[in-house]
Tab-separated table of C-alpha atoms in Angstrom:
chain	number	residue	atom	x	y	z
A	1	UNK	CA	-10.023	29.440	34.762
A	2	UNK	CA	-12.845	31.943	34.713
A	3	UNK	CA	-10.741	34.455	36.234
A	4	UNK	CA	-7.793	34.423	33.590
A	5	UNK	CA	-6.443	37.506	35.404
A	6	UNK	CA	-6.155	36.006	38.840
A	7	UNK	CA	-3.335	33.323	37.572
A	8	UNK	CA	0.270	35.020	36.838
A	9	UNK	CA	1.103	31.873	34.113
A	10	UNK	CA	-0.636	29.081	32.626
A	11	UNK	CA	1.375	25.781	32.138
A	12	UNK	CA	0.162	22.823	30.409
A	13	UNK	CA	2.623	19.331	30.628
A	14	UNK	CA	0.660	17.248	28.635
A	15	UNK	CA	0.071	16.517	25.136
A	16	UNK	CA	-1.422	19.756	23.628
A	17	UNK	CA	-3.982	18.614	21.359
A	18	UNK	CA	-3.980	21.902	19.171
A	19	UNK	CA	-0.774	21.188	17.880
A	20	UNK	CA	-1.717	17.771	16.574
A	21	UNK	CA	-3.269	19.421	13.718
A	22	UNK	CA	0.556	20.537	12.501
A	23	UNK	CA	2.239	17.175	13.464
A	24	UNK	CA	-0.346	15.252	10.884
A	25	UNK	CA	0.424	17.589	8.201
A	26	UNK	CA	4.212	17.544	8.209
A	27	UNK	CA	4.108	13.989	8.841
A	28	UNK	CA	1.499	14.085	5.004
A	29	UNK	CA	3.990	16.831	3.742
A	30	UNK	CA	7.016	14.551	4.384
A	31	UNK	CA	6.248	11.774	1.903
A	32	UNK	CA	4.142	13.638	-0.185
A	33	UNK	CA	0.649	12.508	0.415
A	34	UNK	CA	-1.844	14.765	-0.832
A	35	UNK	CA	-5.197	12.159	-0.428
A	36	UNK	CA	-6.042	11.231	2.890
A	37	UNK	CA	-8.948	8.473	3.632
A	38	UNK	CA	-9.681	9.133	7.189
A	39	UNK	CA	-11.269	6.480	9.636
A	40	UNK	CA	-12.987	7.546	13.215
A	41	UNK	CA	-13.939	4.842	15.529
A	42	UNK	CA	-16.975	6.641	17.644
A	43	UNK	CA	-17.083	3.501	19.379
A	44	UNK	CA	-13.583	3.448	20.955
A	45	UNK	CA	-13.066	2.865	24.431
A	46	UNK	CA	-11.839	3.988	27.036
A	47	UNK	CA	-10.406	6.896	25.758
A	48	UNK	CA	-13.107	8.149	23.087
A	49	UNK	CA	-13.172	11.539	23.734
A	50	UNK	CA	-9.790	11.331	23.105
A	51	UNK	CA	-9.374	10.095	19.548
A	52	UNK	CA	-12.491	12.197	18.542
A	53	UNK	CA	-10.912	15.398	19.885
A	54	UNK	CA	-7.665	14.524	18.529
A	55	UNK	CA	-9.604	13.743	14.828
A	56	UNK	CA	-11.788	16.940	15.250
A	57	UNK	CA	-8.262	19.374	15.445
A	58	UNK	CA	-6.501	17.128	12.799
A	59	UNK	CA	-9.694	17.639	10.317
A	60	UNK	CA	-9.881	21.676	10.969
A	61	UNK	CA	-6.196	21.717	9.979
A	62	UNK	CA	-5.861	19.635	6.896
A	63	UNK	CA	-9.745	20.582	5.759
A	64	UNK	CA	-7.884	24.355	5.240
A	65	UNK	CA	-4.609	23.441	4.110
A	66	UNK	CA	-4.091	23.858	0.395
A	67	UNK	CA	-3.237	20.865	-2.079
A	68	UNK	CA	-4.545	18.566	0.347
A	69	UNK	CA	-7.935	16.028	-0.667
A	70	UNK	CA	-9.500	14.976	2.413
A	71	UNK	CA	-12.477	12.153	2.747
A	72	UNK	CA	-13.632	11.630	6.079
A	73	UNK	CA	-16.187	7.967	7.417
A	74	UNK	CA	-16.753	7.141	10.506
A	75	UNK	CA	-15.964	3.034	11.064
A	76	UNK	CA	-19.140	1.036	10.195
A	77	UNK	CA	-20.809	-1.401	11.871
A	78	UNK	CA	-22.515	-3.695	9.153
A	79	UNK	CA	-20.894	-5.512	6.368
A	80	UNK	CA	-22.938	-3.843	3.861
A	81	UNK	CA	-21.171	0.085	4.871
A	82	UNK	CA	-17.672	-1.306	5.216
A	83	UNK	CA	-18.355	-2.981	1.769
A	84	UNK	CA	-19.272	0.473	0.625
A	85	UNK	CA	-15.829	2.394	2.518
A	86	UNK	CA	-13.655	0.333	0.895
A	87	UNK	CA	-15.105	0.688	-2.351
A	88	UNK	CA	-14.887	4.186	-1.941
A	89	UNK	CA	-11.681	3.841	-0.269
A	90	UNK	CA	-9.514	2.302	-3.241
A	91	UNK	CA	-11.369	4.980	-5.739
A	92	UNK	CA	-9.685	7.767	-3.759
A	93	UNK	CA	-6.879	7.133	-1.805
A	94	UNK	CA	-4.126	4.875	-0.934
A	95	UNK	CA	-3.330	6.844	2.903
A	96	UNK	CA	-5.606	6.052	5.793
A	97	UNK	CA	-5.645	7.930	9.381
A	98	UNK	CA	-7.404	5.675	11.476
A	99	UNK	CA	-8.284	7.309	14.754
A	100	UNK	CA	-9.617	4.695	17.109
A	101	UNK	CA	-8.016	2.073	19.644
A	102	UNK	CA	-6.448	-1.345	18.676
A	103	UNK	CA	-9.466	-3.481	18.994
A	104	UNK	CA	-11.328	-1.002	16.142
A	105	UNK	CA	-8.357	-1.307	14.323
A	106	UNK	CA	-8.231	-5.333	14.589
A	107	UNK	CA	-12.223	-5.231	13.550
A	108	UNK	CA	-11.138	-3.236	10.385
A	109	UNK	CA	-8.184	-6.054	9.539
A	110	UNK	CA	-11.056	-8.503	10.440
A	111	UNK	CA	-13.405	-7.454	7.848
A	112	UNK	CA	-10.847	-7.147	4.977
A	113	UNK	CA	-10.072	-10.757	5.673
A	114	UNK	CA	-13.384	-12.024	5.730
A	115	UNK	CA	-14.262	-9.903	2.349
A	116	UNK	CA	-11.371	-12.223	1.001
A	117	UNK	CA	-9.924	-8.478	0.260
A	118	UNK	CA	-7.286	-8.869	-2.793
A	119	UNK	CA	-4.700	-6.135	-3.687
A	120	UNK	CA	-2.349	-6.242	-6.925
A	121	UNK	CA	0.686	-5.969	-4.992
A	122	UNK	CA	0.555	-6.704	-1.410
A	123	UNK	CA	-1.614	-10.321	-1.985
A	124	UNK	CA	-4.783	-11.178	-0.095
A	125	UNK	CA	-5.137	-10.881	3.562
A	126	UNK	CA	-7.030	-13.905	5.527
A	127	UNK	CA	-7.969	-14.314	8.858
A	128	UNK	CA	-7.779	-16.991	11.554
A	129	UNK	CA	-8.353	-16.830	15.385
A	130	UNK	CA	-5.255	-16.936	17.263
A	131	UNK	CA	-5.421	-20.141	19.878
A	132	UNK	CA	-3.769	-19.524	22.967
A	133	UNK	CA	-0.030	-17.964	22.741
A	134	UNK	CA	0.532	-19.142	19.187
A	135	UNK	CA	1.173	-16.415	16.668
A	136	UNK	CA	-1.257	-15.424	14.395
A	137	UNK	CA	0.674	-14.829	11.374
A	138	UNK	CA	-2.209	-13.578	9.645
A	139	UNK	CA	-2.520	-10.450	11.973
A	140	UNK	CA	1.416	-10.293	12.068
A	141	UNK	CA	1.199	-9.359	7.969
A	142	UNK	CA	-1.514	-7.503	8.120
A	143	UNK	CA	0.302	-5.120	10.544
A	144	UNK	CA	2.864	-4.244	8.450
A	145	UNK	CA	1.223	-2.015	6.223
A	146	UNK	CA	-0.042	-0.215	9.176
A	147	UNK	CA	2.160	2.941	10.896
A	148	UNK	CA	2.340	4.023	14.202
A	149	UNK	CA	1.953	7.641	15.244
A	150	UNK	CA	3.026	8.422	18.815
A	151	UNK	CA	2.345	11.722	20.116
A	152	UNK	CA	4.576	11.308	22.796
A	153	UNK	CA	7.431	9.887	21.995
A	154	UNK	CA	9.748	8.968	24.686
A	155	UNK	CA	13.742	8.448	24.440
A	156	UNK	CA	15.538	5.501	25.184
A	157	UNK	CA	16.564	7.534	29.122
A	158	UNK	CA	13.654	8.515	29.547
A	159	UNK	CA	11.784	5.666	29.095
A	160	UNK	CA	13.591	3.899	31.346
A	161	UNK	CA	12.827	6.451	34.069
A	162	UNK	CA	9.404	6.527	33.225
A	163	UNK	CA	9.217	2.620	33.378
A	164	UNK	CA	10.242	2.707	37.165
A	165	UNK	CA	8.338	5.132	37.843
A	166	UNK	CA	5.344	3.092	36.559
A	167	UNK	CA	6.071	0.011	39.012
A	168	UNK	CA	6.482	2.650	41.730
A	169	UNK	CA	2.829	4.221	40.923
A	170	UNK	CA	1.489	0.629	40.410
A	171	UNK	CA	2.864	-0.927	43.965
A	172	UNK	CA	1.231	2.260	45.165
A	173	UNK	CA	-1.855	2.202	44.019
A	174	UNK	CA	-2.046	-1.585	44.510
A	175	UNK	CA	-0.846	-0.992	48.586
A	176	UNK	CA	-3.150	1.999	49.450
A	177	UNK	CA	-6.145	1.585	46.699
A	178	UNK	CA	-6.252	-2.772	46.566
A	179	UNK	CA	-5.836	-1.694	42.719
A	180	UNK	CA	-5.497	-4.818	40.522
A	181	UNK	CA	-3.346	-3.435	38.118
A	182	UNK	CA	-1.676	-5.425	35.550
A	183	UNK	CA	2.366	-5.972	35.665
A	184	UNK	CA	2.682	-4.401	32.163
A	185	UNK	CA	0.858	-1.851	32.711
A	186	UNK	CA	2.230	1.410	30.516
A	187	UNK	CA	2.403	4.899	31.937
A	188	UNK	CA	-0.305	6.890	31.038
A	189	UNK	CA	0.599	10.161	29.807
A	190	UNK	CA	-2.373	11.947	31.281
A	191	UNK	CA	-0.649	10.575	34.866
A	192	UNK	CA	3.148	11.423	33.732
A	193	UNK	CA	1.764	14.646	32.761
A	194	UNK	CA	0.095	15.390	36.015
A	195	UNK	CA	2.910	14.185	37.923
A	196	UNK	CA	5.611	15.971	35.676
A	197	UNK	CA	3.489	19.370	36.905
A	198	UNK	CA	3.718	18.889	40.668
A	199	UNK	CA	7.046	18.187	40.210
A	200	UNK	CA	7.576	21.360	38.226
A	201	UNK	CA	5.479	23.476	40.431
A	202	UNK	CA	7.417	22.169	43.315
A	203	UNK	CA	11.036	23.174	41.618
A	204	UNK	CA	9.316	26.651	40.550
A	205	UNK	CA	8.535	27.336	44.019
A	206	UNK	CA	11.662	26.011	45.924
A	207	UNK	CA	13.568	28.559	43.531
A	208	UNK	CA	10.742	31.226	44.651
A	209	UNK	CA	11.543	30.721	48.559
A	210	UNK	CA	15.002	30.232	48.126
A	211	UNK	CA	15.647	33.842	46.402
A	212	UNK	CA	13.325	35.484	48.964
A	213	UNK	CA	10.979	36.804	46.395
A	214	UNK	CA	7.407	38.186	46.328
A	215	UNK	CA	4.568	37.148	44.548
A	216	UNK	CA	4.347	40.888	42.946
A	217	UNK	CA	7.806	39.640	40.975
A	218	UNK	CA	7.598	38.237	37.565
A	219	UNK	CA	10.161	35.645	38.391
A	220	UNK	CA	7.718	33.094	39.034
A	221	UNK	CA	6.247	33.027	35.953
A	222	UNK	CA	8.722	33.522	33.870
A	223	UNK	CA	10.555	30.650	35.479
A	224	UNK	CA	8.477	28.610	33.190
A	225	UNK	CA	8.698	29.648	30.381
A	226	UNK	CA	11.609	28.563	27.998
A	227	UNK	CA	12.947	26.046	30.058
A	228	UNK	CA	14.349	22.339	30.524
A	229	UNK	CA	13.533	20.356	33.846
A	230	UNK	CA	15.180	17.000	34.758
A	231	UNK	CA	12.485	15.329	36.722
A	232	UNK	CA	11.753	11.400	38.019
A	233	UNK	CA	10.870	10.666	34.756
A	234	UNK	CA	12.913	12.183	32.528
A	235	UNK	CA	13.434	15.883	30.927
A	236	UNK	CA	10.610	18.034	30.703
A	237	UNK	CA	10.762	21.464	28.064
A	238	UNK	CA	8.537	24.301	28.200
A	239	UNK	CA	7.973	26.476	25.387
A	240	UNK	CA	7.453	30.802	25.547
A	241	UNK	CA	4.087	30.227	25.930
A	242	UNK	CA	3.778	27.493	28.402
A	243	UNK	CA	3.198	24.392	26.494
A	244	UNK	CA	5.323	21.196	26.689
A	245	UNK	CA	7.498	20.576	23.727
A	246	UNK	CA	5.787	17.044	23.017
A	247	UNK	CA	8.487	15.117	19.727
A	248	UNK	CA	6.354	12.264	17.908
A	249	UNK	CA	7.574	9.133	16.479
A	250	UNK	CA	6.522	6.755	13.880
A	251	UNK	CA	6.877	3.392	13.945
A	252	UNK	CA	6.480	0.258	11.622
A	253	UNK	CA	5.768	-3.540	12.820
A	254	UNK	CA	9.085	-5.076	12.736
A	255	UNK	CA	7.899	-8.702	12.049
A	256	UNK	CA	11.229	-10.911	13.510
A	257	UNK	CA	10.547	-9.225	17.180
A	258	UNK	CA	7.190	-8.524	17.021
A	259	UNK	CA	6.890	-4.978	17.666
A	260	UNK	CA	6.692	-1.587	16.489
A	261	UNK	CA	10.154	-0.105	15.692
A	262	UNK	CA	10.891	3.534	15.311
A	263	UNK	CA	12.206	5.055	12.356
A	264	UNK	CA	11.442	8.868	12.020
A	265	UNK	CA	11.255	11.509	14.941
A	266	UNK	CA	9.286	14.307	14.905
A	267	UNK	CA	10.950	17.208	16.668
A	268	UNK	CA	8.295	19.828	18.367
A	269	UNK	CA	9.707	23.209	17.987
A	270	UNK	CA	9.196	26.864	19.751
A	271	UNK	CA	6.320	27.784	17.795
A	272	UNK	CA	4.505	24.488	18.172
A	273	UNK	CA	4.959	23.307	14.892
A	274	UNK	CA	6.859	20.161	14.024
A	275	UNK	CA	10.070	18.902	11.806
A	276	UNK	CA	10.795	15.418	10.894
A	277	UNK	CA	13.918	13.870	10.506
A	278	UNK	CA	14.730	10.337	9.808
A	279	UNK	CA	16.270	7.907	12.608
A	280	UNK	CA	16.745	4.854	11.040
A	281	UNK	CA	17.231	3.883	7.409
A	282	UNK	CA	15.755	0.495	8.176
A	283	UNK	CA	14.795	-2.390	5.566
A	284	UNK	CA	12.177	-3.338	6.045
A	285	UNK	CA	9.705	0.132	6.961
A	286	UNK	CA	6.810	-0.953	4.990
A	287	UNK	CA	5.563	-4.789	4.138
A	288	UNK	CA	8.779	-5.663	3.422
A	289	UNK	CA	10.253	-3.302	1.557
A	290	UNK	CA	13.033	-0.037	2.431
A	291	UNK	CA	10.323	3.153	1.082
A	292	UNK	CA	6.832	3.835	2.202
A	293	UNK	CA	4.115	3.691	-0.866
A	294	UNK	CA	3.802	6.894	-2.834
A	295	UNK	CA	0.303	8.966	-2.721
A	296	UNK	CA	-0.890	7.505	-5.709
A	297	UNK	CA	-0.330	4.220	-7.830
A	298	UNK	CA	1.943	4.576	-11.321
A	299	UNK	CA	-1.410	4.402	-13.036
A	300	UNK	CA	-3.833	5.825	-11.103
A	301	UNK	CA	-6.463	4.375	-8.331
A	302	UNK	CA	-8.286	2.566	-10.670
A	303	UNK	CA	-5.765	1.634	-13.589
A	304	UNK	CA	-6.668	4.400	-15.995
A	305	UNK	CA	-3.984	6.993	-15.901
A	306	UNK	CA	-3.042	8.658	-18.854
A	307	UNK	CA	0.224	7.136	-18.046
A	308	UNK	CA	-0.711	3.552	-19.004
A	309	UNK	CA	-2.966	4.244	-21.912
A	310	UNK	CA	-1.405	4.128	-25.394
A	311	UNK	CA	-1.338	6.983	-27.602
A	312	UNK	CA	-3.878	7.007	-30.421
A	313	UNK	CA	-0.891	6.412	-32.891
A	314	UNK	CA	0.327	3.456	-30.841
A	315	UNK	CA	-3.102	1.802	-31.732
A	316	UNK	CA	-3.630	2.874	-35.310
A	317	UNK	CA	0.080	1.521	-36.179
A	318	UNK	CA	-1.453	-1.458	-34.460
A	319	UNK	CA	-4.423	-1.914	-36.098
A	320	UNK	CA	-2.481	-0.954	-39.594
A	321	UNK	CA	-0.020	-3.827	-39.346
A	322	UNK	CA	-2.255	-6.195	-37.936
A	323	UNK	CA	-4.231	-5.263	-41.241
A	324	UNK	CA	-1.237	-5.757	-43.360
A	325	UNK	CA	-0.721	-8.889	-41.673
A	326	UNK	CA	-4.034	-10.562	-42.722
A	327	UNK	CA	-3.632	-8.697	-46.210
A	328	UNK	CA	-0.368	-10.510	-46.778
A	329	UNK	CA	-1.522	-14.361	-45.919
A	330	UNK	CA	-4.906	-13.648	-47.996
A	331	UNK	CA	-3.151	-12.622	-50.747
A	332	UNK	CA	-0.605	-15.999	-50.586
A	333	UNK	CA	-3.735	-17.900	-49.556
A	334	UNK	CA	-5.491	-16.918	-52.859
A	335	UNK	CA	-2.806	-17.202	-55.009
A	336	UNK	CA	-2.252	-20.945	-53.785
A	337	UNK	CA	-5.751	-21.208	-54.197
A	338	UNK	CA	-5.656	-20.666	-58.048
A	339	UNK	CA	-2.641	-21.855	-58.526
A	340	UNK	CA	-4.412	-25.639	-57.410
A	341	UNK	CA	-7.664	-24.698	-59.575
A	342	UNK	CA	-5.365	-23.751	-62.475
A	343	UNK	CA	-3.591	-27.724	-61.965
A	344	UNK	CA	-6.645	-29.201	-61.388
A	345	UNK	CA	-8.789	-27.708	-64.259
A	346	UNK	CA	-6.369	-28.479	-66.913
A	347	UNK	CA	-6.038	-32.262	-65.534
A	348	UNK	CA	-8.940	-33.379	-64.015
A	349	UNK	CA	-8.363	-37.056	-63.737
A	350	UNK	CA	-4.418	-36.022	-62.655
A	351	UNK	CA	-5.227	-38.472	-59.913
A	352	UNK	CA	-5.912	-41.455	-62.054
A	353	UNK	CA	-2.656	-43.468	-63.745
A	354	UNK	CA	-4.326	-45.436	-66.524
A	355	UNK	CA	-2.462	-48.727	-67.798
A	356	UNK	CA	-2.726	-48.038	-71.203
A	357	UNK	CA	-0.405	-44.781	-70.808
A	358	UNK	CA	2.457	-47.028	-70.015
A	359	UNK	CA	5.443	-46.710	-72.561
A	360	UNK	CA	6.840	-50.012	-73.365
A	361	UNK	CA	10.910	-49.178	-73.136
A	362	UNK	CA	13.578	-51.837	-73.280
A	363	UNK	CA	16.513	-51.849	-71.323
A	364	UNK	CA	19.824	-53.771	-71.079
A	365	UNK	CA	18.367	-55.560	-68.115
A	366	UNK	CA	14.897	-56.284	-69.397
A	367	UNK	CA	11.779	-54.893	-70.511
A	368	UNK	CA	10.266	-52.081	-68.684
A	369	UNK	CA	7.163	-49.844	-68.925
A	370	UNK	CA	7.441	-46.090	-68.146
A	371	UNK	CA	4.948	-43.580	-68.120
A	372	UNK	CA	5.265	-40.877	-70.604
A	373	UNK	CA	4.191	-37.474	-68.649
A	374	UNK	CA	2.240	-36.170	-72.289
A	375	UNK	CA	-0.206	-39.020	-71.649
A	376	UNK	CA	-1.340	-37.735	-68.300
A	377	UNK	CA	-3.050	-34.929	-69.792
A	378	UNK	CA	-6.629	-35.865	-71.174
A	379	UNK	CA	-7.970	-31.655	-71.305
A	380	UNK	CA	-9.091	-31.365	-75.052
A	381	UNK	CA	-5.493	-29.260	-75.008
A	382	UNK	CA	-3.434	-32.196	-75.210
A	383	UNK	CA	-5.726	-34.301	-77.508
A	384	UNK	CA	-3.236	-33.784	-80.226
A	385	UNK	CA	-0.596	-35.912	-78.511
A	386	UNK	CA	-2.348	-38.721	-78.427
A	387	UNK	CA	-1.160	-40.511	-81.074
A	388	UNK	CA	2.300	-40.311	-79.046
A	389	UNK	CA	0.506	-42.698	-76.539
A	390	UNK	CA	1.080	-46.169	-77.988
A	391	UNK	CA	-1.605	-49.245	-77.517
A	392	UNK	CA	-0.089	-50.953	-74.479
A	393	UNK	CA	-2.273	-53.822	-75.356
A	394	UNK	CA	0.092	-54.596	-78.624
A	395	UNK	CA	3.270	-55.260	-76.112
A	396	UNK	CA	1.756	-55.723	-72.531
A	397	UNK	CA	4.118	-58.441	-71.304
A	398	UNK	CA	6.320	-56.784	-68.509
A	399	UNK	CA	9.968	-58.628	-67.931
A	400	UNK	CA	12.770	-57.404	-65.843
């Protein structure tokens, strides 16, 4: 395209990656995420250039967008850095963009499991390897606090279309290229876009013959521009300026079918910015529950929002009647305390009953001996009643 003159239109029907700046933020501006933790995996393959490019144009647009705190790491490869992300990680955020392919992604579950990595609401995640077809329940959890961005979301009709048109490019390629290709192989969207382009090309220039015009007309490009095409596999849109209208999806791990499930749509409009609108009020969106985690926890990242400390007056009324507490039982404790030594000084031998205190008292039934409570006291305060106490010796036979 170094002659941008030559060209009457320029038409792009693939995924235009400039606009994937605006689809993250009204997909952050939609639940009201503010702190982003975002993850690159430099190491993805095949499709590398990809995810960086697509990171690169998502980082220029939030980096500049106000109200928005942005931390950026690319995905480690020692124990020792991911040890030090995470750390980070949980200081500053609670909503990750991972940019990367599944197998990065499965590395990063990996090492949270093997860090025996514990969170206060959602448990601890493990890890075991998967033999043969049996589910790995392990992964299956871990993937449902993970969300799926498509940037090319599909409809149910056109899906289909695009799914036989798939076997038809796969028996092709297997017939005249001995390709091995798998049977579940997706469509690639750089093919469906290349393919959706001929196709277009072809209908813009079947209209061009048909009406007999020149190439001096502006029909041809205008043609284009602003317009719906029903193609092999499925509708195609074009925007005024020659881009295809590209809706996004995101979808959650529905854990009874094993797959990710759609629940909000992302509608591309005009000027290449996007809308979202809910789909689905589903259940179970995020690990288990019906709403997706606000930006930040009730009391902060770390536990110390102002929100969950006490007042200063909450602890001094505390600390006041705990004081008043211990005041109370020291004050009782003391005043049993003397009331004992009080007892105990005026009768010091108040444990010892001494025979000859016994009153000799007769009864109709016999002769008994009582103890008369004056003789109990032997403090120089009572020495005046002694002479109350009788000699026991003088009548000491006991009858009954």
């Amino acid at each position: 395209m170094r002659r941008m003159v030559t060209p009457q239109t320029w038409v792009s029907t693939s995924l235009l990656l400039t606009n994937v700046g605006d689809l993250y933020i009204t997909l952050l501006q939609a639940w009201n995420w503010t702190s982003v933790f975002v993850i690159v995996d430099q190491h993805s393959r095949p499709m590398s250039v990809f995810y960086q490019s697509s990171a690169a144009v998502t980082l220029e647009k939030l980096t500049v967008t106000p109200g928005l705190k942005v931390t950026v790491r690319d995905l480690p490869d020692t124990v020792e850095a991911n040890a030090e992300m995470f750390s980070l990680l949980k200081s500053t955020s609670r909503v990750v963009l991972f940019y990367g392919d599944a197998i990065g992604l499965r590395r990063l579950l990996v090492f949270l499991a093997a860090r025996i990595f514990q969170h206060e609401v959602f448990g601890m995640f493990t890890w075991r390897t998967p033999n043969g077809s049996a589910d790995d329940e392990t992964i299956r959890l871990a993937y449902q606090s993970v969300l799926l961005l498509d940037y090319a979301y599909q409809s149910d009709d056109n899906a289909a279309k695009i799914a036989e048109f798939t076997r038809t490019w796969k028996n092709l390629s297997v017939k005249q290229f001995n390709n091995s290709a798998g049977d579940n192989l997706p469509g690639l969207p750089f093919m469906l876009a290349t393919h959706a382009g001929f196709s277009i090309l072809g209908k813009i220039l079947q209209e061009v013959l048909t009406k007999n015009l020149t190439t001096r007309d502006n029909l041809p490009a205008n043609s284009f521009f602003k317009k719906t095409f029903d193609l092999d596999i499925g509708r195609v849109q074009i925007n005024n300026m020659g881009s295809r209208l590209t809706p996004a999806s995101v979808s959650y791990f529905n854990n009874d079918t094993g797959q990710h499930q759609v629940f909000a749509i992302a509608a591309e409009l005009v000027d290449g910015s996007f809308e979202f609108q809910s789909r689905l009020a589903e259940p179970n969106v995020w690990f288990g529950g019906s709403s997706l985690p606000t930006n930040e926890p009730f009391c902060g990242y770390l536990g110390y929002a102002a929100a969950c400390r006490k007042s200063a007056h909450f602890y001094v009324d505390v600390t006041l009647a705990t004081l008043g507490v211990v005041a109370i039982v020291g004050a009782i404790a003391t005043w049993v305390y003397r009331k004992r030594r009080y007892v105990v000084d005026r009768d010091s031998d108040w444990w010892s009953l001494n025979p000859e205190w016994l009153l000799h008292w007769r009864a109709p039934t016999g002769t008994s001996y009582l103890l008369e409570r004056s003789c109990i006291y032997r403090s120089p305060h009572y020495n005046s009643l002694g002479s109350r106490c009788p000699n026991i010796r003088e009548t000491s036979q006991i009858s009954t």
